[in-house]
Backbone as CSV, one residue per row, in Angstrom:
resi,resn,N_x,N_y,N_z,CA_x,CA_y,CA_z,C_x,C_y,C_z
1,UNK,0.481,5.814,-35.615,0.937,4.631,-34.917,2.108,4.003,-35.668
2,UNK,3.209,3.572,-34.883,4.605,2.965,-35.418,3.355,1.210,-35.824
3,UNK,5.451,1.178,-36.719,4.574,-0.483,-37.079,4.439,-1.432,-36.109
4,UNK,4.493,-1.472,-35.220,4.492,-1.859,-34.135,3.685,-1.449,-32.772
5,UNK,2.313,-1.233,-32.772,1.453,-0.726,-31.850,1.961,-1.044,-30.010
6,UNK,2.016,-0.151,-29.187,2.076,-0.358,-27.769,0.313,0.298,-27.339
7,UNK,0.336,-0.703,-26.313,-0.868,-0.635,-25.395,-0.424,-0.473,-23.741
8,UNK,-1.121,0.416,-23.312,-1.180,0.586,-21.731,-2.621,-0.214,-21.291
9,UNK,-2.513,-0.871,-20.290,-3.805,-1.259,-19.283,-3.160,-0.394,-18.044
10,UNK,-4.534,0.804,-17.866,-4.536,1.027,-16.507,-5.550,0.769,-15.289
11,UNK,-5.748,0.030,-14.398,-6.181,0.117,-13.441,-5.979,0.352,-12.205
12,UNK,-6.428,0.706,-10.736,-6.065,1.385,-9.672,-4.686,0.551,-9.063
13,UNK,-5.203,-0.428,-8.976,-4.142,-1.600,-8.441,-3.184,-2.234,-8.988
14,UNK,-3.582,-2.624,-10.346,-2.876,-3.087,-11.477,-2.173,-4.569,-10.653
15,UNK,-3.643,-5.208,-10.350,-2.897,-6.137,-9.650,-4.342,-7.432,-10.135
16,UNK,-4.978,-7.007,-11.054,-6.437,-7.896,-11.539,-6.425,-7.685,-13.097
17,UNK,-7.529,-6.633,-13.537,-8.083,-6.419,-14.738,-6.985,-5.881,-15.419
18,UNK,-6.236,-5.157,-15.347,-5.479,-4.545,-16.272,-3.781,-5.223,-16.459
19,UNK,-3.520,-6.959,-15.392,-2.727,-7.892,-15.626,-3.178,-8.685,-16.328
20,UNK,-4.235,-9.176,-15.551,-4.894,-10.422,-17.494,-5.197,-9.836,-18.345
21,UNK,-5.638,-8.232,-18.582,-5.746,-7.869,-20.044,-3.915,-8.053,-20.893
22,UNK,-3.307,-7.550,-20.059,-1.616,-7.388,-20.094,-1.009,-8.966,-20.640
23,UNK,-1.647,-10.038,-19.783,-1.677,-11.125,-20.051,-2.029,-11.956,-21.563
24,UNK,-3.181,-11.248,-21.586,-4.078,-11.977,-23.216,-3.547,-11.346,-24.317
25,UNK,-3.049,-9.897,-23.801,-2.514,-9.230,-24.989,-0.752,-10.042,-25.139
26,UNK,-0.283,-9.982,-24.560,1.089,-10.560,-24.712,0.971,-12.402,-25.539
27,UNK,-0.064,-13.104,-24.767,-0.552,-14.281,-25.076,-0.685,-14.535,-27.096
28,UNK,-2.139,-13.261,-27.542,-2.599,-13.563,-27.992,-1.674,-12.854,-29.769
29,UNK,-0.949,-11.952,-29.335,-0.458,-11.189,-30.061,1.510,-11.178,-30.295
30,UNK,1.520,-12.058,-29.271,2.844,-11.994,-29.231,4.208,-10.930,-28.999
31,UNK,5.050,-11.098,-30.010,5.632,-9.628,-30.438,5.309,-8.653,-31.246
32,UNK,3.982,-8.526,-31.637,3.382,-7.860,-32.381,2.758,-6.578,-32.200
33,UNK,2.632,-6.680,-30.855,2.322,-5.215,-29.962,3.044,-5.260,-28.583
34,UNK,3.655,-3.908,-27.890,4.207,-4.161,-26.952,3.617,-3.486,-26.300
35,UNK,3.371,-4.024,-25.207,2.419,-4.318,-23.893,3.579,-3.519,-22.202
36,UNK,2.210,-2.781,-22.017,2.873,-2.029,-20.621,1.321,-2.442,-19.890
37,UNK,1.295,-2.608,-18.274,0.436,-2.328,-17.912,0.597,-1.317,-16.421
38,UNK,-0.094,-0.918,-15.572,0.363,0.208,-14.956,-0.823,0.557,-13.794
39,UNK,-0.543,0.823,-12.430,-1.801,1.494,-11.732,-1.796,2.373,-10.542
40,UNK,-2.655,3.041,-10.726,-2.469,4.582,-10.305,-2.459,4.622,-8.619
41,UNK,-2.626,3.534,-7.816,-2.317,3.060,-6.599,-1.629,1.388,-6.743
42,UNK,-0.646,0.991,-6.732,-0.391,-0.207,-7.050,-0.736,-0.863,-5.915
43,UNK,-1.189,-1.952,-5.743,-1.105,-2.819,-4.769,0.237,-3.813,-4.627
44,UNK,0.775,-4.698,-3.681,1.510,-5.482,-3.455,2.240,-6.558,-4.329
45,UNK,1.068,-7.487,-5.074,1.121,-8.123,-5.444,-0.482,-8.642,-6.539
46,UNK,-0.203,-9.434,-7.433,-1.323,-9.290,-8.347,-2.206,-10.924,-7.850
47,UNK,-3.504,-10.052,-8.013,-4.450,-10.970,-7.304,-4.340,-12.554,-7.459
48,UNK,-4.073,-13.584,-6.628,-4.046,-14.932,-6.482,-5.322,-15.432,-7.729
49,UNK,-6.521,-15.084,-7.684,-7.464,-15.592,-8.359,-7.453,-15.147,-9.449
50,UNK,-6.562,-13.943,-10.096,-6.503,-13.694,-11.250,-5.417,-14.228,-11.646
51,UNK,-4.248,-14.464,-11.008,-3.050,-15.466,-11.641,-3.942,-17.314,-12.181
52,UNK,-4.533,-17.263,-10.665,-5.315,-19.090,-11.168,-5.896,-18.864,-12.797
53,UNK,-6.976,-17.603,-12.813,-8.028,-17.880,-13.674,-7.002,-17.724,-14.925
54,UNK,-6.085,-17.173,-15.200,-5.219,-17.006,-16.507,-4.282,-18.253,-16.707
55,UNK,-4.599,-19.151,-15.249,-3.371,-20.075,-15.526,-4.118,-21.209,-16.409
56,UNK,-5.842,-21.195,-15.769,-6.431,-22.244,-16.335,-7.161,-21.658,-17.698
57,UNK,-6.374,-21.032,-18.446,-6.234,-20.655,-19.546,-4.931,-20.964,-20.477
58,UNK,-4.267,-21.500,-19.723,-2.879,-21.433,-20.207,-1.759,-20.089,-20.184
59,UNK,-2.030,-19.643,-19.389,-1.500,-17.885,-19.385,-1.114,-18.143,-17.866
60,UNK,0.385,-17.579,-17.883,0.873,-17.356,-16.492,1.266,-16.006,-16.341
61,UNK,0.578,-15.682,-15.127,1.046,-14.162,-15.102,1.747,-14.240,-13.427
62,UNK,2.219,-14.863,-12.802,2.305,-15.123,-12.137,3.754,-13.930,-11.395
63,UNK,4.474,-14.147,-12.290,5.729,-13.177,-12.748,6.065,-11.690,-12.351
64,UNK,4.376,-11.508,-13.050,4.155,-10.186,-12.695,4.135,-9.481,-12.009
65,UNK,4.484,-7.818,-11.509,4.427,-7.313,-10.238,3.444,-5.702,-10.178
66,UNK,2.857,-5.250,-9.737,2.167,-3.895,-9.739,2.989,-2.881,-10.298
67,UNK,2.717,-2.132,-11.089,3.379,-0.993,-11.442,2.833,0.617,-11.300
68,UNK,3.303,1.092,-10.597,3.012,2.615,-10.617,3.142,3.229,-12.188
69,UNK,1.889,3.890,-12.088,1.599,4.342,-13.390,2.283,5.693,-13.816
70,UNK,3.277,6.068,-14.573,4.120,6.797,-14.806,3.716,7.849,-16.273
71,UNK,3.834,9.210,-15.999,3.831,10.006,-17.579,4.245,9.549,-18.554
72,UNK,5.424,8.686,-18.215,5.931,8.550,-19.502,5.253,7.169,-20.096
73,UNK,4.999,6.011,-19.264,3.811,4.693,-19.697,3.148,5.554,-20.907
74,UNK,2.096,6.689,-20.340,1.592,7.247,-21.235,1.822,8.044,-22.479
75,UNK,2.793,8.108,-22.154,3.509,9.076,-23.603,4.196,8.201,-24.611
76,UNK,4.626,6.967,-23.906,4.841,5.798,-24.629,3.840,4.798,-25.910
77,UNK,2.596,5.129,-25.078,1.816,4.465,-25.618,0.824,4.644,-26.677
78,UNK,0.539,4.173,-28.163,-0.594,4.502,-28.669,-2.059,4.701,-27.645
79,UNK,-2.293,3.344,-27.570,-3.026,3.422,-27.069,-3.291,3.022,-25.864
80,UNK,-4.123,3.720,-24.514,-4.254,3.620,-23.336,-5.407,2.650,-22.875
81,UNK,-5.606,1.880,-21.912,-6.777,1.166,-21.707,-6.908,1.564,-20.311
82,UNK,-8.087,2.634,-19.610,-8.026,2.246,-18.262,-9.122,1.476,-18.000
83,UNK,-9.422,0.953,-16.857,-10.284,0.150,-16.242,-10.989,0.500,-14.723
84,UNK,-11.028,1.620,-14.813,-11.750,2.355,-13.572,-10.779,2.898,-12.373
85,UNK,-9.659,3.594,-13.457,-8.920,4.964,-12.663,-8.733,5.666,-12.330
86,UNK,-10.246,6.051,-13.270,-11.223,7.300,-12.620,-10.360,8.643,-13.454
87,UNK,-10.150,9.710,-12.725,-9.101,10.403,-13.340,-7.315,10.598,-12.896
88,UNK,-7.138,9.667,-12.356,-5.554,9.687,-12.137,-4.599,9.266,-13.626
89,UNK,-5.364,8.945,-14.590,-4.653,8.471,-15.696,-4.772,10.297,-16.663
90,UNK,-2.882,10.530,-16.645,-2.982,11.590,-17.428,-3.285,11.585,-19.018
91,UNK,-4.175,12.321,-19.179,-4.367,12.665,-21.039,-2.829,13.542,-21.695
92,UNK,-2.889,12.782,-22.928,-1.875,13.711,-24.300,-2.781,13.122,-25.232
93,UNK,-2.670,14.538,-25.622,-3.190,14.740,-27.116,-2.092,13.761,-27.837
94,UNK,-2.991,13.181,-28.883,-2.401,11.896,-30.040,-2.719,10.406,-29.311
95,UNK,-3.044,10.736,-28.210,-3.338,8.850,-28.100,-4.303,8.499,-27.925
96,UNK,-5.202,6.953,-28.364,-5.624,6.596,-28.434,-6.381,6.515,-26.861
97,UNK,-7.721,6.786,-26.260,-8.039,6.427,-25.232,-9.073,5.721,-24.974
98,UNK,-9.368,4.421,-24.419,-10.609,3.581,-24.004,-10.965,3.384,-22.547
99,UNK,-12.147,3.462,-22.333,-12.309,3.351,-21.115,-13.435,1.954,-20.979
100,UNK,-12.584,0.658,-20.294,-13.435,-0.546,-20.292,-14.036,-0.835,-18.981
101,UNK,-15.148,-0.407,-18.789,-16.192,-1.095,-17.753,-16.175,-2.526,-17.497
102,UNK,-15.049,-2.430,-16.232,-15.086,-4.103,-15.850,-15.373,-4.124,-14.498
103,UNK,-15.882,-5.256,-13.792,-16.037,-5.515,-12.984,-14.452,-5.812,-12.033
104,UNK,-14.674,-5.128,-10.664,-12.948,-5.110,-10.467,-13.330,-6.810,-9.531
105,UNK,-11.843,-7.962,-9.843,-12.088,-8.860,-9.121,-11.236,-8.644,-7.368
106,UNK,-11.043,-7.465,-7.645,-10.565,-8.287,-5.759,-11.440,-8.139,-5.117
107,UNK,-10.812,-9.383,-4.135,-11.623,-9.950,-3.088,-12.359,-11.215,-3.472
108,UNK,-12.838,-11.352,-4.771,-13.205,-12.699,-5.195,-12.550,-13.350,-5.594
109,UNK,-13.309,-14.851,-5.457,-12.442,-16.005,-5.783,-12.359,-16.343,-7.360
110,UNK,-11.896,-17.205,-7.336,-11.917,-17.455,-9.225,-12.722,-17.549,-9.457
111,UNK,-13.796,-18.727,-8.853,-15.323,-18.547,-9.914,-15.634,-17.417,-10.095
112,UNK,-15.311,-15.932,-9.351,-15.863,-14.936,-9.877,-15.085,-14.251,-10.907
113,UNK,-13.725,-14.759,-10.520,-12.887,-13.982,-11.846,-13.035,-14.580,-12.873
114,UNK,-13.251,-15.934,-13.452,-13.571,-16.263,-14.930,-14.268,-15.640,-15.367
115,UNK,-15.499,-15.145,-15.216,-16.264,-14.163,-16.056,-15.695,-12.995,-16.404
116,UNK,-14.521,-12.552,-15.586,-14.279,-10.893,-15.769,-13.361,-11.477,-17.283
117,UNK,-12.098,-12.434,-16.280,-11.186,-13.232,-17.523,-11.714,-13.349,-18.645
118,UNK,-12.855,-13.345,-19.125,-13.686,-14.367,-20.325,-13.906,-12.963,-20.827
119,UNK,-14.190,-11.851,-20.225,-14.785,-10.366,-20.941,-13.543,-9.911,-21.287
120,UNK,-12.142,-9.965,-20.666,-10.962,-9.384,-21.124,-10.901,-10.356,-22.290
121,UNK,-10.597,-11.346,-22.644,-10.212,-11.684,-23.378,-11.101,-11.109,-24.791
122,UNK,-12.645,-11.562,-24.611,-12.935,-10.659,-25.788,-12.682,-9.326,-26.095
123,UNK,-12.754,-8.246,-25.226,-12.042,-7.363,-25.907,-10.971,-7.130,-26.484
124,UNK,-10.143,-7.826,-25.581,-8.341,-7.729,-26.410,-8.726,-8.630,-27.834
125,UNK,-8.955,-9.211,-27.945,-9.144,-9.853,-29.458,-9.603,-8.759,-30.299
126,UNK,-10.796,-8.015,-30.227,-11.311,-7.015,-30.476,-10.359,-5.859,-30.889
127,UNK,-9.774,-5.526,-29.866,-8.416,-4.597,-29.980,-7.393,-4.811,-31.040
128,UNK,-7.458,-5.932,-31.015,-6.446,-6.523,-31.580,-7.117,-6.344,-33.219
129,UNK,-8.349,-6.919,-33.023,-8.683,-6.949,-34.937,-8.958,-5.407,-35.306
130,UNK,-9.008,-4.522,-34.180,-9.268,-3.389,-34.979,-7.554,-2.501,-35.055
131,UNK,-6.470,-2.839,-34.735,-5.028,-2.549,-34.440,-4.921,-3.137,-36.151
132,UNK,-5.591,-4.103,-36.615,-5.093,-5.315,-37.545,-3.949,-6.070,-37.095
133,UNK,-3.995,-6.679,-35.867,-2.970,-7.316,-35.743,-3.299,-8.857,-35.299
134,UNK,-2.489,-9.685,-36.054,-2.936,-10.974,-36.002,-2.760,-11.751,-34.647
135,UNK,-4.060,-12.583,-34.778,-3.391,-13.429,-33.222,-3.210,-14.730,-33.405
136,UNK,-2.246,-15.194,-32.404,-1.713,-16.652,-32.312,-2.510,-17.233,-31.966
């Protein structure tokens, strides 16, 4: 790993779980790791209740737009995060791969996305202390 760690979040849509992870990591870490996120069917636009639940966090992701998940995202990246992409996310040998069991929020409203919000965030912290990289 460069001195400078990159992370992929992949999920199908890349329009929920793998933007507020994208979110907390940029938030919590700053310029300290650089952050791609990516999904293997993009949807339109990133879920309304996951922009609220990050906003009433102080996190705007609002900005953000779906990204088709590309070979090279992955070849870019130490390490990969998908979030139930099943197998559309290609493997290379040398990177780091996790696979996080989240609950996907579309279709729910925020009260249901704070809980997912509240589980991303602990892991990226997590990520983060085992990367050794400090958070803001």
């Amino acid at each position: 790993m460069s001195d400078k760690p990159s992370v992929l979040f992949v999920c199908v849509h890349n329009a929920g779980r793998s933007q507020m992870a994208a979110g907390w990591l940029r938030a919590l870490a700053g310029d300290a790791v650089e952050v791609r996120s990516a999904g293997s069917l993009p949807g339109d636009q990133v879920n309304p209740a996951a922009v609220e639940a990050m906003a009433e966090v102080g996190i705007d992701i609002s900005a953000q737009r779906p990204t088709v998940l590309t070979t090279d995202a992955v070849e870019a990246s130490d390490v990969v995060i998908t979030m139930g992409c099943g197998d559309a996310c290609p493997v290379f040998p040398g990177k780091r791969y996790l696979d996080w069991q989240l609950e996907d929020p579309a279709g729910k409203g925020v009260e249901s996305v704070r809980p997912i919000r509240d589980e991303i965030e602990g892991r990226v912290r997590g990520l983060l202390a085992e990367l050794e990289v400090p958070t803001s």
